[in-house]
mmCIF file of N, CA, C and O in Angstrom:
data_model
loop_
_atom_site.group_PDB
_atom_site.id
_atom_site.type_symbol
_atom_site.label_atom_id
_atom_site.label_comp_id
_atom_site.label_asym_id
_atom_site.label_seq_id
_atom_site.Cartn_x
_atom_site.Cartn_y
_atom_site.Cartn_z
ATOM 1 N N UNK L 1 4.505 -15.840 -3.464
ATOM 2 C CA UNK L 1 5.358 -14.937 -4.233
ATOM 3 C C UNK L 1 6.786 -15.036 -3.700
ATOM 4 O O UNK L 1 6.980 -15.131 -2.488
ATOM 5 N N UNK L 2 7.773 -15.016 -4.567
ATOM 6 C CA UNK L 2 9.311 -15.205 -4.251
ATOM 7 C C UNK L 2 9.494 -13.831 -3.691
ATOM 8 O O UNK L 2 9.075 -12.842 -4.291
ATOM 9 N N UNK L 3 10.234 -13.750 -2.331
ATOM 10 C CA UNK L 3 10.045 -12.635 -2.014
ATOM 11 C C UNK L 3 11.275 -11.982 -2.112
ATOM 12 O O UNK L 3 11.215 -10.757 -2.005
ATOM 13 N N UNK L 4 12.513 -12.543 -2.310
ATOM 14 C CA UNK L 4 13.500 -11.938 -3.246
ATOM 15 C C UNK L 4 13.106 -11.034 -4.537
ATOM 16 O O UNK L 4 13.668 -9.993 -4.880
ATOM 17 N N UNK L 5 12.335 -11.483 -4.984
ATOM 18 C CA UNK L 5 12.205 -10.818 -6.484
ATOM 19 C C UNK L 5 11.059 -9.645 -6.011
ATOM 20 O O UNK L 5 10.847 -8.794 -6.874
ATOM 21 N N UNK L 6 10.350 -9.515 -4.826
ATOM 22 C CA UNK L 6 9.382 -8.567 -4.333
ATOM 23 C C UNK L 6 9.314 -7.427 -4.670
ATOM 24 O O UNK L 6 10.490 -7.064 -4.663
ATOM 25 N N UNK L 7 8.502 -6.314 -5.072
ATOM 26 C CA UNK L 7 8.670 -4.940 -5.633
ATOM 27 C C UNK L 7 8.220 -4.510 -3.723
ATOM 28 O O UNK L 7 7.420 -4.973 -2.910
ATOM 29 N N UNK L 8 9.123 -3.546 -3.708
ATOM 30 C CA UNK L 8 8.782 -2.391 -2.247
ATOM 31 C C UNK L 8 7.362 -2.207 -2.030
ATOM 32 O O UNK L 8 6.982 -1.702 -3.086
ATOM 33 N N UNK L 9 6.677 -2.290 -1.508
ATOM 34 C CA UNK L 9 5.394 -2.463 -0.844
ATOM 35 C C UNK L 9 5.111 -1.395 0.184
ATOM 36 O O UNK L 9 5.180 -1.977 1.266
ATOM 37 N N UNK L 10 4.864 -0.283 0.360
ATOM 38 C CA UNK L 10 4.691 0.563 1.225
ATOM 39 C C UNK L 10 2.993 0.918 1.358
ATOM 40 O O UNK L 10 2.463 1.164 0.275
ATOM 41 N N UNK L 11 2.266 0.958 2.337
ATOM 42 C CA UNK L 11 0.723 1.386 2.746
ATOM 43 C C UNK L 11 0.609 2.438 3.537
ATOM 44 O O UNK L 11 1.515 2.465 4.370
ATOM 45 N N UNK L 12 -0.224 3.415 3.623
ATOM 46 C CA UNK L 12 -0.329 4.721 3.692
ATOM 47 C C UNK L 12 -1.680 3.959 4.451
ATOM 48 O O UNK L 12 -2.553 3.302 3.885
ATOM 49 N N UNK L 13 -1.571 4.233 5.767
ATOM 50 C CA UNK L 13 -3.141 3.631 6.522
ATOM 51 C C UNK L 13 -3.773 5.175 7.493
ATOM 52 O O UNK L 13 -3.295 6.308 7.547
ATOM 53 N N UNK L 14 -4.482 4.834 7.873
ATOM 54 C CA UNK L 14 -5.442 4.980 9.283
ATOM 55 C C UNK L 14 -5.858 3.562 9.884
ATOM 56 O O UNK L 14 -5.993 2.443 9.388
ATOM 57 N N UNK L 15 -6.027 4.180 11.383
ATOM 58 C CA UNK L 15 -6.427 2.658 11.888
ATOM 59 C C UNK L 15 -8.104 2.563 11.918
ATOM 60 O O UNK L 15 -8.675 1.608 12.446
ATOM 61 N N UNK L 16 -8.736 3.549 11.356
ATOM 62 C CA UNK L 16 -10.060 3.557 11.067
ATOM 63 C C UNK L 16 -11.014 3.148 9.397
ATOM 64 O O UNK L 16 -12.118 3.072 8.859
ATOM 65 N N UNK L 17 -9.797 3.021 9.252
ATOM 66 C CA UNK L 17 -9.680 2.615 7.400
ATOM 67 C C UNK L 17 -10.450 1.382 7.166
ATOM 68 O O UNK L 17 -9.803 0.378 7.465
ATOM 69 N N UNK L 18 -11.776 1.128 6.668
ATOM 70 C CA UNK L 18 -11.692 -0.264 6.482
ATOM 71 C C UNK L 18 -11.260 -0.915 5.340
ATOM 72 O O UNK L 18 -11.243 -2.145 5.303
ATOM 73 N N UNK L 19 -10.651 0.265 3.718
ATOM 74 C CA UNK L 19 -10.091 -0.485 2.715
ATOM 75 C C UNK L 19 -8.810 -0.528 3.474
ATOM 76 O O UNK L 19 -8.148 -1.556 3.326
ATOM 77 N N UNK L 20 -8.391 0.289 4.168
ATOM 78 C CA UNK L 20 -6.728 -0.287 4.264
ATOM 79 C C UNK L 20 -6.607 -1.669 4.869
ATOM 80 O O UNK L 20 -5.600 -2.304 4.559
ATOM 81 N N UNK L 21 -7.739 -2.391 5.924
ATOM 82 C CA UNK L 21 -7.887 -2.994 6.601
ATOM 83 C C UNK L 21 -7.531 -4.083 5.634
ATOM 84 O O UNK L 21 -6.604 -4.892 5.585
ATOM 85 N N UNK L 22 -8.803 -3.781 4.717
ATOM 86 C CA UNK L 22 -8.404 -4.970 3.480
ATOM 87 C C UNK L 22 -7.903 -4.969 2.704
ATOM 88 O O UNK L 22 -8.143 -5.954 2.006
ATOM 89 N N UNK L 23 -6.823 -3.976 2.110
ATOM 90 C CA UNK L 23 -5.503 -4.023 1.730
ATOM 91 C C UNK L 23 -4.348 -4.661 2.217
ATOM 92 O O UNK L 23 -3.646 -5.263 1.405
ATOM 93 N N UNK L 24 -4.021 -4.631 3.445
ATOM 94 C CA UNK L 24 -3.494 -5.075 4.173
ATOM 95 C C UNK L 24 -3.666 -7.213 4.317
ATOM 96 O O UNK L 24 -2.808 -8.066 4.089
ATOM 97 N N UNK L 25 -4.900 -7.345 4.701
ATOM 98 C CA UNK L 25 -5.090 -8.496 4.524
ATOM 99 C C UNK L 25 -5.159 -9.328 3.726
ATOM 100 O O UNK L 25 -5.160 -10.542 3.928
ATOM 101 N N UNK L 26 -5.263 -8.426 2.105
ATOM 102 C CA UNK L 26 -5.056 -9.069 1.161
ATOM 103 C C UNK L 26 -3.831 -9.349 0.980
ATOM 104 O O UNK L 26 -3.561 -10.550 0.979
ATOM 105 N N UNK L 27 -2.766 -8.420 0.781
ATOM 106 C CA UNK L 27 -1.180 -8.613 0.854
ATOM 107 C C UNK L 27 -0.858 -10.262 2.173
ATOM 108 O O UNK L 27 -0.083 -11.214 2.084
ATOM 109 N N UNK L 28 -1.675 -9.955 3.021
ATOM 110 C CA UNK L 28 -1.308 -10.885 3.696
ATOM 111 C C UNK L 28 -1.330 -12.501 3.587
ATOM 112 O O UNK L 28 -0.686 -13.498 3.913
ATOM 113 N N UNK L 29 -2.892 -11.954 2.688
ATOM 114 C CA UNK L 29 -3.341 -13.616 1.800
ATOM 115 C C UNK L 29 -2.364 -14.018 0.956
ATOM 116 O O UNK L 29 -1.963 -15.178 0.867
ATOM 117 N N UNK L 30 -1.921 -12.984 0.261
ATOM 118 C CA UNK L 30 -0.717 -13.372 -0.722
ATOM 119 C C UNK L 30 0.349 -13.507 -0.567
ATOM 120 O O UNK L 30 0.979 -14.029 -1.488
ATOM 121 N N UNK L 31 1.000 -13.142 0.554
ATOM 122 C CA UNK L 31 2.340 -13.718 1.072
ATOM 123 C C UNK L 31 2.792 -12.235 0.845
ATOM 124 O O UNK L 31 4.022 -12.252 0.874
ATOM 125 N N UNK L 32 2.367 -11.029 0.643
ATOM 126 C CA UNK L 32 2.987 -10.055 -0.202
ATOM 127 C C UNK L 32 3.437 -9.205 1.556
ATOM 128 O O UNK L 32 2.712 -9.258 2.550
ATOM 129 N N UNK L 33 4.991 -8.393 1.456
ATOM 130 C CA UNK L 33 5.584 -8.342 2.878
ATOM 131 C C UNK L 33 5.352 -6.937 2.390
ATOM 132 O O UNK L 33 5.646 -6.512 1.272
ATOM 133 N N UNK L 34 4.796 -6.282 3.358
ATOM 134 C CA UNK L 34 4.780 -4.192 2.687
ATOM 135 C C UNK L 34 5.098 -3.662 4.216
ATOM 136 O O UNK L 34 5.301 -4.441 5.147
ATOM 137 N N UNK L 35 5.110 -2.448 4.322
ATOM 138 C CA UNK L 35 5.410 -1.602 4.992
ATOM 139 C C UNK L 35 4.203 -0.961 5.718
ATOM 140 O O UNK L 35 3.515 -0.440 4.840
ATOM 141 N N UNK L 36 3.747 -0.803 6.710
ATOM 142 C CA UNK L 36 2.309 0.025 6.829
ATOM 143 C C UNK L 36 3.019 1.087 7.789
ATOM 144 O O UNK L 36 3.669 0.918 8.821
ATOM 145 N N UNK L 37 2.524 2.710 6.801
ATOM 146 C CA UNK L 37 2.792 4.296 7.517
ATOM 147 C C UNK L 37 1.048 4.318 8.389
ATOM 148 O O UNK L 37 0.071 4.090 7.676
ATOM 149 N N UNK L 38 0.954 4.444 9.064
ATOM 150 C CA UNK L 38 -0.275 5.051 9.899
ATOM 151 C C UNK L 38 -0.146 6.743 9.963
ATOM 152 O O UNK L 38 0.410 7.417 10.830
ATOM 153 N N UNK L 39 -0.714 7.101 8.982
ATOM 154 C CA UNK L 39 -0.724 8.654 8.640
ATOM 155 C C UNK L 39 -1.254 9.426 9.950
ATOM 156 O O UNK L 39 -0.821 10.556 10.175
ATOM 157 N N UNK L 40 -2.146 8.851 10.777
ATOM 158 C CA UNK L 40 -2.537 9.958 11.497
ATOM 159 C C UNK L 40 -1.478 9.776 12.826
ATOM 160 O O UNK L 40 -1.838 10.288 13.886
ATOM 161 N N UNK L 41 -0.272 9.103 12.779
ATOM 162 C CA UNK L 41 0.061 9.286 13.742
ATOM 163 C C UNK L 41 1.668 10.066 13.135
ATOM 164 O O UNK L 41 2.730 10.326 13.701
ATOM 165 N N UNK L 42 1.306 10.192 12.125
ATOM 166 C CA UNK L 42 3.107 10.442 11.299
ATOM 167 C C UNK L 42 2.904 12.088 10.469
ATOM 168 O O UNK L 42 2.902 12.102 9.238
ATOM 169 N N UNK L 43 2.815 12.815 10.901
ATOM 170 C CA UNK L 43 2.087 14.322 10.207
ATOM 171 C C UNK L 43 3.161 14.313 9.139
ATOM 172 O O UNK L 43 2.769 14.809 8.083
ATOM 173 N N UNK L 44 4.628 13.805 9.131
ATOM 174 C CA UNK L 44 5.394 13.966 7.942
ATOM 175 C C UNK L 44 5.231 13.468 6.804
ATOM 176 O O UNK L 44 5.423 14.002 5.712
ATOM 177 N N UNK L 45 4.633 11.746 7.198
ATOM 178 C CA UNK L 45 4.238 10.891 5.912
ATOM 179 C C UNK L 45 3.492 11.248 5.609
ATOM 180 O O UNK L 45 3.527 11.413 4.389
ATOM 181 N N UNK L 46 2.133 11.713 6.320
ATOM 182 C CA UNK L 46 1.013 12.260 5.369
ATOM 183 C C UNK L 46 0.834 13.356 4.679
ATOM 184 O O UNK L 46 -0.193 13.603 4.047
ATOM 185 N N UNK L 47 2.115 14.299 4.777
ATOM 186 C CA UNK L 47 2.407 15.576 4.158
ATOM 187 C C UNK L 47 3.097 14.454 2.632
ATOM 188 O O UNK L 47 2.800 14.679 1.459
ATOM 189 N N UNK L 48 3.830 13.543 3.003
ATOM 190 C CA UNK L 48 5.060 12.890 2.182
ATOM 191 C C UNK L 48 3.752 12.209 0.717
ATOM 192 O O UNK L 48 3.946 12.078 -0.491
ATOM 193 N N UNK L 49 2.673 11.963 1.450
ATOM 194 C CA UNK L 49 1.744 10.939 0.607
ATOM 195 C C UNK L 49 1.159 12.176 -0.045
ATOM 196 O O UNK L 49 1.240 12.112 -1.271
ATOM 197 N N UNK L 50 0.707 13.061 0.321
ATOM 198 C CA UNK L 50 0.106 13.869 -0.512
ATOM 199 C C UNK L 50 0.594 14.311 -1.227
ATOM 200 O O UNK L 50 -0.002 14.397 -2.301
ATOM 201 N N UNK L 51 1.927 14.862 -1.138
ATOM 202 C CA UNK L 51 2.829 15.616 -2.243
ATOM 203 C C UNK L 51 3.261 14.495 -3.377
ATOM 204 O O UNK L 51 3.753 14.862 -4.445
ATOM 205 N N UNK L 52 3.058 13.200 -3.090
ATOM 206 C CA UNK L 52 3.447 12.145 -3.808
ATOM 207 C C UNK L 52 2.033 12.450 -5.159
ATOM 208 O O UNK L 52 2.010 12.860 -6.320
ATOM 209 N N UNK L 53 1.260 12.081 -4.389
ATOM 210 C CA UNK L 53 0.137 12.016 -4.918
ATOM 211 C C UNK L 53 -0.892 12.681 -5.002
ATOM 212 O O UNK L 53 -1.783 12.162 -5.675
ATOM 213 N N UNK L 54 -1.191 14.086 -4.362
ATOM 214 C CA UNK L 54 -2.393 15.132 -4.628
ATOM 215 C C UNK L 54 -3.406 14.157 -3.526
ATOM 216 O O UNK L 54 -4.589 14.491 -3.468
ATOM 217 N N UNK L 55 -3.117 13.411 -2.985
ATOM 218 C CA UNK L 55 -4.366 12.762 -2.290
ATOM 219 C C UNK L 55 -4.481 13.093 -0.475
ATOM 220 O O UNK L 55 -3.428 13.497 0.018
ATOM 221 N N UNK L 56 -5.144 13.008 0.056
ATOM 222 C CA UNK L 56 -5.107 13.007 1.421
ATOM 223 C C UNK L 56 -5.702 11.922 2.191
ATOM 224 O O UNK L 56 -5.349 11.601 3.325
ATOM 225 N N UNK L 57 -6.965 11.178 1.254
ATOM 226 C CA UNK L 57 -7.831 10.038 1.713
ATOM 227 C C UNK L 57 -6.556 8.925 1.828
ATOM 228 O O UNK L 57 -5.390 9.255 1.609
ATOM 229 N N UNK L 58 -6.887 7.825 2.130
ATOM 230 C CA UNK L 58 -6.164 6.668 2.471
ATOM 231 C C UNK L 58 -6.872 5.582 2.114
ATOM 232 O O UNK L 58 -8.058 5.854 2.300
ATOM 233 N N UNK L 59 -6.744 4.430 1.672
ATOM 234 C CA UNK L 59 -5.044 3.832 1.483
ATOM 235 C C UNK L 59 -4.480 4.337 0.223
ATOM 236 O O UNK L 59 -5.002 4.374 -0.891
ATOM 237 N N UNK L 60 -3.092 4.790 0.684
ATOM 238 C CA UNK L 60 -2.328 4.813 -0.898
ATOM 239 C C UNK L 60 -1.226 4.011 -0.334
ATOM 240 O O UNK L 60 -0.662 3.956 0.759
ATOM 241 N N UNK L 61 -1.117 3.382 -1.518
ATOM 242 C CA UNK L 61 -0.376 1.797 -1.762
ATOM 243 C C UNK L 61 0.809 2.519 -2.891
ATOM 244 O O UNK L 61 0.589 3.210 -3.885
ATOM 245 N N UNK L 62 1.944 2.120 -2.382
ATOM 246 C CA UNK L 62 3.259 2.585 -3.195
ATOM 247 C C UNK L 62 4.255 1.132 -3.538
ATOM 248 O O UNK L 62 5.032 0.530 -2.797
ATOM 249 N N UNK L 63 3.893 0.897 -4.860
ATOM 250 C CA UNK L 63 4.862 -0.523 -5.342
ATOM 251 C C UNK L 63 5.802 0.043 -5.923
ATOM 252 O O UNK L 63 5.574 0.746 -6.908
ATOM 253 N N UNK L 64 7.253 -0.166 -5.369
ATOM 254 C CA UNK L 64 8.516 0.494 -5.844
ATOM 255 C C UNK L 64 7.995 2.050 -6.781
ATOM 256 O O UNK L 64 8.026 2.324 -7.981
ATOM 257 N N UNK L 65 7.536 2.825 -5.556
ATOM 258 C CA UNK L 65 7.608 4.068 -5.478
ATOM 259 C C UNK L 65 6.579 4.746 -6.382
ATOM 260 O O UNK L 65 6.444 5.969 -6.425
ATOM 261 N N UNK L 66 5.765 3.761 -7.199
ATOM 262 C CA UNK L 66 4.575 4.074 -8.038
ATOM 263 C C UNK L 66 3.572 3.446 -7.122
ATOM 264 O O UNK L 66 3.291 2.343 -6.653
ATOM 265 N N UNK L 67 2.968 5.325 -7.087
ATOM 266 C CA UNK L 67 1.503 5.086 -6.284
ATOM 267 C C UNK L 67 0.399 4.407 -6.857
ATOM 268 O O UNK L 67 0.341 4.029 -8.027
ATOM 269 N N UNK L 68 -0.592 4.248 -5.876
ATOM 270 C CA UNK L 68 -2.072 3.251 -6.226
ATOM 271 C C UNK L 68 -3.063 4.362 -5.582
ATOM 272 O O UNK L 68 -2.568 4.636 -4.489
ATOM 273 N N UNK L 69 -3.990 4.960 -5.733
ATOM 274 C CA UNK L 69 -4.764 5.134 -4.666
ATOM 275 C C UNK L 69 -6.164 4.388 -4.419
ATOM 276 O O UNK L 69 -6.973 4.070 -5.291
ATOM 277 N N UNK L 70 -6.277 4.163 -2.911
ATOM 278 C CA UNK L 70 -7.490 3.120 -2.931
ATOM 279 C C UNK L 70 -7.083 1.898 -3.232
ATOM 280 O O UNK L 70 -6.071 1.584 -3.859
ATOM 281 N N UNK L 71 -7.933 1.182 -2.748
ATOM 282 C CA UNK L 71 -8.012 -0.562 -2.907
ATOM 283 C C UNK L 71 -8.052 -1.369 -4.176
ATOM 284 O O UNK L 71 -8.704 -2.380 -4.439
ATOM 285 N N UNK L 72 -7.186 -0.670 -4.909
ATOM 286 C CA UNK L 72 -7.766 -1.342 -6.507
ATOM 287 C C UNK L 72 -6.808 -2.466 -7.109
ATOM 288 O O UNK L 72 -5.820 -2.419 -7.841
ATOM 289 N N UNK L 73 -7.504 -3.475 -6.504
ATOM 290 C CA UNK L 73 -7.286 -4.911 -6.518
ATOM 291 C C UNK L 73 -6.534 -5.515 -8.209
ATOM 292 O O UNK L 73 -5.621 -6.321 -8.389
ATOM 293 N N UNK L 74 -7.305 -4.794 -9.149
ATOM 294 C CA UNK L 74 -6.344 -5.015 -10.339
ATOM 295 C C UNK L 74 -5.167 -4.284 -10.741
ATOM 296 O O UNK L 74 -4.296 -4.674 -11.520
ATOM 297 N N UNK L 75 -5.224 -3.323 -10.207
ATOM 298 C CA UNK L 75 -4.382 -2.312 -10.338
ATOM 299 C C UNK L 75 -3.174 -3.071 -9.566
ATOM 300 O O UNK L 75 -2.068 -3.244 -10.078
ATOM 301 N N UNK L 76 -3.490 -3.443 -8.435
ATOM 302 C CA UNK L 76 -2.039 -4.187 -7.363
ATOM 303 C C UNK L 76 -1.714 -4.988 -8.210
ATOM 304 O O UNK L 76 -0.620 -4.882 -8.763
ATOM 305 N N UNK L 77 -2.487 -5.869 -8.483
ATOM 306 C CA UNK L 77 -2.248 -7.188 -9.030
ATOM 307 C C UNK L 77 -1.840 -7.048 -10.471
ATOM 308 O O UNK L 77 -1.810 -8.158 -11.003
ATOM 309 N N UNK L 78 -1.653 -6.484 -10.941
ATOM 310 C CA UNK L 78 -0.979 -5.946 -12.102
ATOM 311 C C UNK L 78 0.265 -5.217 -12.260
ATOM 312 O O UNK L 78 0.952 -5.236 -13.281
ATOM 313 N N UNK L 79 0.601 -4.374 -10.871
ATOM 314 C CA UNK L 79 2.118 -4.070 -10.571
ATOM 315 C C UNK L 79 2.690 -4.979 -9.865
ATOM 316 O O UNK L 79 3.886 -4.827 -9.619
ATOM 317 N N UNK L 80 1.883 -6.336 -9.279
ATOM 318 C CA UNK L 80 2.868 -7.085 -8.684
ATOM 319 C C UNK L 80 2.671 -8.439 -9.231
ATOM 320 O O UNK L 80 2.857 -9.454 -8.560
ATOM 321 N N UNK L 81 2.307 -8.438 -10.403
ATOM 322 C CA UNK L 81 2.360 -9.473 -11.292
ATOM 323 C C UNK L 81 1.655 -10.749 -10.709
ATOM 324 O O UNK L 81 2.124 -11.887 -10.717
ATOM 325 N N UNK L 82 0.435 -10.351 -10.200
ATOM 326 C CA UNK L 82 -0.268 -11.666 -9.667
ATOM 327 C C UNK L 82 -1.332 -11.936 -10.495
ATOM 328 O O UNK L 82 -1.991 -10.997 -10.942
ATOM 329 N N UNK L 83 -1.679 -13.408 -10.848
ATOM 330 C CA UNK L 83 -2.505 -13.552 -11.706
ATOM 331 C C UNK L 83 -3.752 -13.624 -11.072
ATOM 332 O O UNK L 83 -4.776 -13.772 -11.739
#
């Protein structure tokens, strides 16, 4: 992926997460560059993710500021235009 043209990539983790685990590694398969918040160590972001989104579970995945929640592989791949 051209990473000039990249949409903002932000991940909402735990380090006990195993979808974030593979969220993460998938972005990684794809060349895709994101941001990872580790909520349980950040009490602000995870106040910041919930009010975003009504959610508290993890991963929530934010592509230029439109949330994902959970690992949903078409859902990414459809805001970041991967075939």
């Amino acid at each position: 992926m051209d990473t000039k043209s990249q949409p903002k990539v932000i991940i909402f983790t735990t380090p006990t997460c195993s979808f974030c685990n593979s969220a993460k590694r998938y972005f990684r398969e794809k060349n895709i560059r994101f941001t990872e918040v580790d909520v349980s160590r950040d009490p602000k972001a995870a106040m910041d993710m919930q009010r975003r989104t009504g959610q508290t579970g993890v991963p929530v995945i934010l592509i230029n500021n439109r949330p994902i929640v959970g690992f949903d592989v078409p859902k990414i791949n459809s805001m970041l235009n991967i075939k």
